[in-house]
Amino acid sequence: MAHDIHVEARSEAAYKQSRRKAGQAMRNQVTVFALMIFLTFIAFAAVQAGFSLYLVIPIILLFAGVQVGLQLYYFMHLSEKGTGIIQFFIYSGVLIFFPMILTFITIVWI
């Protein structure tokens, strides 16, 4: 079987545009990674400082939620075009999940 080879020539401007876009994406990923390391450090510092559990647990849960959102958006490439339906299902799942958990906590608490 013969294989057809398709070569696509790009102009210099298109090449520079794609390099600039890739560089910006890499800078965003490195910045978000540094932010997530910083949030993890703050969570560890809060535990090591001996703060009350009523303060530490919400801080850890908040930072964990922020990190999940950042990882989905930047590292799983949900910021790119064509991921609208995936974002819809994720956001609708979150909108169902949190009221459901709040309801169960309220039922168990009372």
mmCIF file of C-alpha atoms in Angstrom:
data_model
loop_
_atom_site.group_PDB
_atom_site.id
_atom_site.type_symbol
_atom_site.label_atom_id
_atom_site.label_comp_id
_atom_site.label_asym_id
_atom_site.label_seq_id
_atom_site.Cartn_x
_atom_site.Cartn_y
_atom_site.Cartn_z
ATOM 1 C CA MET A 1 0.000 0.000 0.000
ATOM 2 C CA ALA A 2 1.204 3.410 -0.827
ATOM 3 C CA HIS A 3 0.930 6.140 1.712
ATOM 4 C CA ASP A 4 0.039 9.607 0.612
ATOM 5 C CA ILE A 5 1.999 12.336 2.288
ATOM 6 C CA HIS A 6 0.289 15.642 2.771
ATOM 7 C CA VAL A 7 2.555 18.596 3.363
ATOM 8 C CA GLU A 8 0.992 21.868 4.388
ATOM 9 C CA ALA A 9 3.061 24.967 3.967
ATOM 10 C CA ARG A 10 2.432 27.786 6.389
ATOM 11 C CA SER A 11 3.407 31.367 5.966
ATOM 12 C CA GLU A 12 5.919 32.987 8.264
ATOM 13 C CA ALA A 13 3.148 35.020 9.923
ATOM 14 C CA ALA A 14 1.064 31.903 10.628
ATOM 15 C CA TYR A 15 4.121 30.161 12.073
ATOM 16 C CA LYS A 16 4.897 33.105 14.360
ATOM 17 C CA GLN A 17 1.239 33.279 15.433
ATOM 18 C CA SER A 18 1.188 29.596 16.396
ATOM 19 C CA ARG A 19 4.501 29.950 18.280
ATOM 20 C CA ARG A 20 3.177 32.995 20.147
ATOM 21 C CA LYS A 21 -0.028 31.137 21.046
ATOM 22 C CA ALA A 22 1.911 28.086 22.265
ATOM 23 C CA GLY A 23 4.214 30.305 24.328
ATOM 24 C CA GLN A 24 1.273 32.044 25.958
ATOM 25 C CA ALA A 25 -0.355 28.697 26.777
ATOM 26 C CA MET A 26 2.885 27.473 28.380
ATOM 27 C CA ARG A 27 3.193 30.657 30.463
ATOM 28 C CA ASN A 28 -0.400 30.232 31.646
ATOM 29 C CA GLN A 29 0.216 26.620 32.642
ATOM 30 C CA VAL A 30 3.405 27.464 34.552
ATOM 31 C CA THR A 31 1.666 30.364 36.325
ATOM 32 C CA VAL A 32 -1.305 28.197 37.315
ATOM 33 C CA PHE A 33 1.043 25.431 38.487
ATOM 34 C CA ALA A 34 2.912 27.919 40.698
ATOM 35 C CA LEU A 35 -0.416 29.188 42.070
ATOM 36 C CA MET A 36 -1.510 25.652 42.938
ATOM 37 C CA ILE A 37 1.803 24.969 44.705
ATOM 38 C CA PHE A 38 1.301 28.206 46.672
ATOM 39 C CA LEU A 39 -2.254 27.212 47.665
ATOM 40 C CA THR A 40 -0.976 23.808 48.789
ATOM 41 C CA PHE A 41 1.735 25.507 50.837
ATOM 42 C CA ILE A 42 -0.851 27.747 52.534
ATOM 43 C CA ALA A 43 -2.966 24.698 53.407
ATOM 44 C CA PHE A 44 0.034 22.904 54.909
ATOM 45 C CA ALA A 45 1.031 26.056 56.813
ATOM 46 C CA ALA A 46 -2.473 26.386 58.251
ATOM 47 C CA VAL A 47 -2.322 22.812 59.540
ATOM 48 C CA GLN A 48 1.200 23.197 60.925
ATOM 49 C CA ALA A 49 0.343 26.488 62.628
ATOM 50 C CA GLY A 50 -2.153 24.646 64.803
ATOM 51 C CA PHE A 51 -5.223 26.636 63.850
ATOM 52 C CA SER A 52 -8.653 25.402 64.857
ATOM 53 C CA LEU A 53 -10.184 22.611 62.796
ATOM 54 C CA TYR A 54 -13.194 24.856 62.180
ATOM 55 C CA LEU A 55 -10.846 27.180 60.281
ATOM 56 C CA VAL A 56 -8.471 24.672 58.671
ATOM 57 C CA ILE A 57 -11.040 22.300 57.140
ATOM 58 C CA PRO A 58 -12.933 25.006 55.186
ATOM 59 C CA ILE A 59 -9.629 26.488 54.002
ATOM 60 C CA ILE A 60 -8.430 23.114 52.737
ATOM 61 C CA LEU A 61 -11.757 22.378 51.036
ATOM 62 C CA LEU A 62 -11.843 25.826 49.424
ATOM 63 C CA PHE A 63 -8.294 25.531 48.107
ATOM 64 C CA ALA A 64 -9.007 21.995 46.866
ATOM 65 C CA GLY A 65 -12.031 23.240 44.945
ATOM 66 C CA VAL A 66 -10.032 26.087 43.428
ATOM 67 C CA GLN A 67 -7.288 23.674 42.398
ATOM 68 C CA VAL A 68 -9.767 21.274 40.776
ATOM 69 C CA GLY A 69 -11.233 24.151 38.795
ATOM 70 C CA LEU A 70 -7.806 25.376 37.692
ATOM 71 C CA GLN A 71 -6.701 21.893 36.694
ATOM 72 C CA LEU A 72 -9.834 21.328 34.630
ATOM 73 C CA TYR A 73 -9.658 24.700 32.961
ATOM 74 C CA TYR A 74 -5.945 24.886 32.160
ATOM 75 C CA PHE A 75 -4.437 21.391 32.282
ATOM 76 C CA MET A 76 -7.406 19.544 30.782
ATOM 77 C CA HIS A 77 -7.677 22.285 28.108
ATOM 78 C CA LEU A 78 -11.261 23.297 28.820
ATOM 79 C CA SER A 79 -10.318 26.847 27.883
ATOM 80 C CA GLU A 80 -9.978 25.834 24.222
ATOM 81 C CA LYS A 81 -12.696 26.054 21.599
ATOM 82 C CA GLY A 82 -14.993 23.094 21.104
ATOM 83 C CA THR A 83 -15.319 22.139 24.766
ATOM 84 C CA GLY A 84 -18.624 23.896 25.400
ATOM 85 C CA ILE A 85 -20.700 20.749 25.892
ATOM 86 C CA ILE A 86 -18.118 19.321 28.305
ATOM 87 C CA GLN A 87 -18.158 22.555 30.296
ATOM 88 C CA PHE A 88 -21.956 22.480 30.338
ATOM 89 C CA PHE A 89 -22.012 18.982 31.854
ATOM 90 C CA ILE A 90 -19.315 19.812 34.412
ATOM 91 C CA TYR A 91 -21.003 23.024 35.548
ATOM 92 C CA SER A 92 -24.454 21.456 35.687
ATOM 93 C CA GLY A 93 -23.029 18.565 37.712
ATOM 94 C CA VAL A 94 -21.495 21.035 40.151
ATOM 95 C CA LEU A 95 -24.782 22.935 40.407
ATOM 96 C CA ILE A 96 -26.546 19.688 41.301
ATOM 97 C CA PHE A 97 -23.809 18.336 43.579
ATOM 98 C CA PHE A 98 -23.447 21.245 46.019
ATOM 99 C CA PRO A 99 -27.145 21.705 46.868
ATOM 100 C CA MET A 100 -27.460 17.931 47.253
ATOM 101 C CA ILE A 101 -24.540 17.798 49.715
ATOM 102 C CA LEU A 102 -25.909 20.832 51.557
ATOM 103 C CA THR A 103 -29.293 19.100 51.803
ATOM 104 C CA PHE A 104 -27.792 15.912 53.190
ATOM 105 C CA ILE A 105 -25.699 17.839 55.714
ATOM 106 C CA THR A 106 -28.783 19.764 56.825
ATOM 107 C CA ILE A 107 -30.839 16.574 57.182
ATOM 108 C CA VAL A 108 -28.162 14.776 59.184
ATOM 109 C CA TRP A 109 -27.428 17.828 61.340
ATOM 110 C CA ILE A 110 -31.037 18.353 62.450
#
